[in-house]
Tab-separated table of C-alpha atoms in Angstrom:
chain	number	residue	atom	x	y	z
A	1	UNK	CA	16.436	-11.047	-4.074
A	2	UNK	CA	13.412	-9.931	-2.209
A	3	UNK	CA	10.571	-9.778	-3.526
A	4	UNK	CA	8.927	-5.913	-4.651
A	5	UNK	CA	6.854	-3.994	-7.291
A	6	UNK	CA	4.703	-1.427	-7.742
A	7	UNK	CA	0.939	-1.245	-9.862
A	8	UNK	CA	-1.899	0.399	-9.235
A	9	UNK	CA	-5.260	-0.839	-8.167
A	10	UNK	CA	-8.050	-2.096	-10.634
A	11	UNK	CA	-10.730	-4.092	-8.811
A	12	UNK	CA	-12.558	-7.597	-7.661
A	13	UNK	CA	-13.133	-9.929	-9.785
A	14	UNK	CA	-13.558	-13.729	-8.727
A	15	UNK	CA	-11.851	-16.933	-10.354
A	16	UNK	CA	-12.490	-20.371	-9.848
A	17	UNK	CA	-10.070	-23.400	-9.486
A	18	UNK	CA	-9.256	-26.453	-10.411
A	19	UNK	CA	-11.347	-28.212	-7.835
A	20	UNK	CA	-14.180	-25.508	-9.424
A	21	UNK	CA	-14.618	-22.642	-5.940
A	22	UNK	CA	-14.703	-19.795	-6.182
A	23	UNK	CA	-11.696	-16.929	-4.696
A	24	UNK	CA	-12.481	-14.086	-4.603
A	25	UNK	CA	-9.259	-11.415	-6.365
A	26	UNK	CA	-7.911	-7.749	-6.615
A	27	UNK	CA	-6.799	-7.429	-10.054
A	28	UNK	CA	-3.270	-5.117	-9.785
A	29	UNK	CA	-1.973	-3.953	-13.179
A	30	UNK	CA	2.092	-4.365	-11.118
A	31	UNK	CA	4.909	-2.580	-13.074
A	32	UNK	CA	7.745	-2.812	-14.528
A	33	UNK	CA	9.345	-0.634	-12.521
A	34	UNK	CA	12.503	0.594	-12.716
A	35	UNK	CA	15.374	0.462	-10.270
A	36	UNK	CA	16.265	4.373	-9.827
A	37	UNK	CA	18.785	4.194	-6.500
A	38	UNK	CA	20.351	1.504	-4.105
A	39	UNK	CA	20.843	3.115	-0.983
A	40	UNK	CA	23.901	0.159	1.220
A	41	UNK	CA	24.286	0.814	5.397
A	42	UNK	CA	28.035	3.097	3.782
A	43	UNK	CA	25.930	5.515	2.285
A	44	UNK	CA	23.516	5.815	3.990
A	45	UNK	CA	23.569	4.077	6.678
A	46	UNK	CA	20.944	1.300	5.653
A	47	UNK	CA	20.297	-1.295	2.961
A	48	UNK	CA	17.553	0.325	0.651
A	49	UNK	CA	16.339	0.006	-3.229
A	50	UNK	CA	13.975	3.160	-5.270
A	51	UNK	CA	12.161	2.265	-7.651
A	52	UNK	CA	9.846	3.998	-9.777
A	53	UNK	CA	6.197	3.576	-12.101
A	54	UNK	CA	4.764	5.015	-14.482
A	55	UNK	CA	6.842	7.030	-17.228
A	56	UNK	CA	5.743	10.325	-17.137
A	57	UNK	CA	6.719	13.359	-19.506
A	58	UNK	CA	9.513	15.369	-17.887
A	59	UNK	CA	7.681	18.909	-17.022
A	60	UNK	CA	5.067	16.786	-15.027
A	61	UNK	CA	8.339	17.164	-12.923
A	62	UNK	CA	9.822	19.200	-10.947
A	63	UNK	CA	14.289	20.471	-11.206
A	64	UNK	CA	15.291	18.181	-8.511
A	65	UNK	CA	12.814	15.200	-9.908
A	66	UNK	CA	13.687	15.777	-13.883
A	67	UNK	CA	18.059	15.433	-12.239
A	68	UNK	CA	17.248	11.530	-10.350
A	69	UNK	CA	16.879	10.672	-13.357
A	70	UNK	CA	19.558	12.300	-15.661
A	71	UNK	CA	22.147	11.715	-13.800
A	72	UNK	CA	21.802	7.850	-14.600
A	73	UNK	CA	19.527	8.767	-18.154
A	74	UNK	CA	16.837	7.503	-17.058
A	75	UNK	CA	12.567	7.767	-17.783
A	76	UNK	CA	11.099	10.130	-15.757
A	77	UNK	CA	8.930	8.130	-13.369
A	78	UNK	CA	5.729	9.078	-11.852
A	79	UNK	CA	5.931	7.227	-8.466
A	80	UNK	CA	9.397	6.862	-6.743
A	81	UNK	CA	8.750	4.511	-3.443
A	82	UNK	CA	12.103	2.971	-0.912
A	83	UNK	CA	11.732	-0.686	-0.790
A	84	UNK	CA	13.915	-2.222	2.485
A	85	UNK	CA	16.265	-4.964	1.248
A	86	UNK	CA	19.372	-7.235	3.306
A	87	UNK	CA	21.226	-6.327	0.410
A	88	UNK	CA	21.395	-5.240	-3.091
A	89	UNK	CA	23.601	-7.653	-4.864
A	90	UNK	CA	21.771	-7.986	-8.161
A	91	UNK	CA	19.661	-4.952	-8.615
A	92	UNK	CA	21.578	-2.445	-11.138
A	93	UNK	CA	20.094	1.459	-11.124
A	94	UNK	CA	17.713	1.275	-14.848
A	95	UNK	CA	17.002	-2.175	-13.775
A	96	UNK	CA	14.033	-3.544	-15.554
A	97	UNK	CA	12.127	-5.584	-12.813
A	98	UNK	CA	8.398	-7.471	-13.306
A	99	UNK	CA	5.271	-9.104	-11.973
A	100	UNK	CA	7.728	-12.304	-13.466
A	101	UNK	CA	9.074	-11.837	-10.183
A	102	UNK	CA	6.055	-13.373	-8.759
A	103	UNK	CA	4.891	-16.830	-8.648
A	104	UNK	CA	1.131	-17.945	-7.990
A	105	UNK	CA	1.589	-19.695	-5.171
A	106	UNK	CA	3.983	-16.974	-3.004
A	107	UNK	CA	2.383	-14.953	-0.008
A	108	UNK	CA	2.967	-10.963	-0.236
A	109	UNK	CA	2.154	-8.182	2.054
A	110	UNK	CA	-0.006	-5.098	-0.030
A	111	UNK	CA	0.481	-1.989	1.414
A	112	UNK	CA	-1.734	1.188	-0.215
A	113	UNK	CA	-3.471	4.184	0.858
A	114	UNK	CA	-7.436	3.114	2.135
A	115	UNK	CA	-10.368	5.190	0.874
A	116	UNK	CA	-10.909	8.145	2.094
A	117	UNK	CA	-14.371	8.961	4.578
A	118	UNK	CA	-14.495	12.795	5.394
A	119	UNK	CA	-15.611	13.252	9.471
A	120	UNK	CA	-16.791	10.869	11.046
A	121	UNK	CA	-18.432	10.329	14.230
A	122	UNK	CA	-17.685	8.387	16.544
A	123	UNK	CA	-19.323	5.152	16.982
A	124	UNK	CA	-18.007	4.731	12.144
A	125	UNK	CA	-14.914	5.412	13.169
A	126	UNK	CA	-14.258	3.696	16.180
A	127	UNK	CA	-16.566	0.876	16.864
A	128	UNK	CA	-18.394	2.827	19.661
A	129	UNK	CA	-22.083	1.662	20.691
A	130	UNK	CA	-25.259	4.508	21.531
A	131	UNK	CA	-27.294	4.862	23.974
A	132	UNK	CA	-30.886	3.585	23.773
A	133	UNK	CA	-33.005	5.156	21.779
A	134	UNK	CA	-36.412	5.324	23.782
A	135	UNK	CA	-37.916	5.901	27.292
A	136	UNK	CA	-36.273	9.568	27.245
A	137	UNK	CA	-32.579	8.970	25.967
A	138	UNK	CA	-31.277	11.715	24.934
A	139	UNK	CA	-28.303	10.350	24.615
A	140	UNK	CA	-28.330	8.066	20.861
A	141	UNK	CA	-24.486	8.758	19.216
A	142	UNK	CA	-22.528	11.034	21.819
A	143	UNK	CA	-18.534	10.639	22.162
A	144	UNK	CA	-19.383	10.201	25.903
A	145	UNK	CA	-17.711	11.186	29.056
A	146	UNK	CA	-13.945	11.642	28.483
A	147	UNK	CA	-12.731	12.424	31.344
A	148	UNK	CA	-13.123	13.069	35.058
A	149	UNK	CA	-14.563	16.042	36.740
A	150	UNK	CA	-10.999	17.624	39.099
A	151	UNK	CA	-9.465	15.337	38.881
A	152	UNK	CA	-7.552	14.892	36.620
A	153	UNK	CA	-10.228	17.544	34.736
A	154	UNK	CA	-9.101	16.929	31.794
A	155	UNK	CA	-8.622	14.880	28.304
A	156	UNK	CA	-5.724	13.001	27.334
A	157	UNK	CA	-3.934	12.667	24.881
A	158	UNK	CA	-5.279	9.811	21.959
A	159	UNK	CA	-9.040	9.739	23.324
A	160	UNK	CA	-10.879	8.804	20.924
A	161	UNK	CA	-13.183	11.776	19.421
A	162	UNK	CA	-15.253	12.301	16.673
A	163	UNK	CA	-12.481	13.106	13.563
A	164	UNK	CA	-10.539	12.366	9.687
A	165	UNK	CA	-11.576	9.085	8.951
A	166	UNK	CA	-9.296	7.109	6.163
A	167	UNK	CA	-6.547	8.309	3.783
A	168	UNK	CA	-4.259	6.095	6.078
A	169	UNK	CA	-1.144	3.938	4.936
A	170	UNK	CA	-2.849	0.452	5.401
A	171	UNK	CA	-0.989	-2.838	4.920
A	172	UNK	CA	-2.459	-5.929	4.647
A	173	UNK	CA	-0.421	-9.462	5.354
A	174	UNK	CA	0.385	-12.453	3.730
A	175	UNK	CA	-2.799	-12.873	0.662
A	176	UNK	CA	-1.822	-14.843	-1.751
A	177	UNK	CA	-1.123	-14.625	-4.832
A	178	UNK	CA	-3.680	-16.597	-7.585
A	179	UNK	CA	-2.054	-15.672	-11.456
A	180	UNK	CA	0.510	-14.100	-12.532
A	181	UNK	CA	-0.311	-12.604	-15.676
A	182	UNK	CA	3.090	-10.990	-17.116
A	183	UNK	CA	1.913	-10.415	-21.068
A	184	UNK	CA	-1.124	-8.145	-19.045
A	185	UNK	CA	1.240	-7.039	-16.277
A	186	UNK	CA	-1.475	-8.092	-13.699
A	187	UNK	CA	-1.178	-9.387	-10.564
A	188	UNK	CA	-4.714	-11.561	-9.166
A	189	UNK	CA	-4.327	-11.940	-5.655
A	190	UNK	CA	-7.083	-13.584	-2.941
A	191	UNK	CA	-8.933	-10.980	-1.011
A	192	UNK	CA	-8.965	-7.363	-0.587
A	193	UNK	CA	-6.087	-4.598	-0.721
A	194	UNK	CA	-6.718	-0.893	0.911
A	195	UNK	CA	-7.545	2.142	-1.276
A	196	UNK	CA	-9.654	2.624	-4.461
A	197	UNK	CA	-10.046	2.363	-7.754
A	198	UNK	CA	-6.371	3.325	-9.233
A	199	UNK	CA	-4.947	4.104	-5.976
A	200	UNK	CA	-1.184	2.976	-5.719
A	201	UNK	CA	0.217	-0.238	-4.146
A	202	UNK	CA	3.134	-1.598	-3.318
A	203	UNK	CA	3.856	-5.248	-2.990
A	204	UNK	CA	5.764	-7.176	-1.447
A	205	UNK	CA	7.351	-10.607	-0.533
A	206	UNK	CA	5.639	-11.238	2.581
A	207	UNK	CA	7.345	-10.846	5.850
A	208	UNK	CA	5.635	-12.465	8.126
A	209	UNK	CA	5.345	-16.340	5.428
A	210	UNK	CA	5.358	-19.596	6.996
A	211	UNK	CA	8.246	-20.700	6.110
């Protein structure tokens, strides 16, 4: 059965291994989540499990959202997310999934929304090099030539230019689970994960994990 859960990023710290090595970890408050819906090839064209995370007052949801939970007499949840699975067997509506589905040593993929950085120039946004600062140069942090003159006479779509940076869906793969605290619903993974403190994260078993 595939492993997955929703959580919130609490921040980063460091822990010591039994060998005395310092390991940087991200602390995630993971779950518990409730199975709200299961999707199958016969009814939806694909197999997935939809889960809800974090209790919320019913008045905070709109009427269609309230209907989803009222249909199965479930406690309303703030967040609803789907996880693709190969088989929905073993998942039942109303079932609670806790952080203890993961174990120390597991590999996970973590998906979140990256921090917003506002309107950024080409150097910050795309890693361009700046122009020279001396000898009468009037080109420092500009974008550079955008296109040819008469031919092609236009700027092609996809050109790397200044613009809004961040607030994108980002996935970091193959992170090691360092510790699981089932009493406090905490998951410690090695390294950094996308987003700011308090941001919603989707954690699932790594797709490319080495056997």
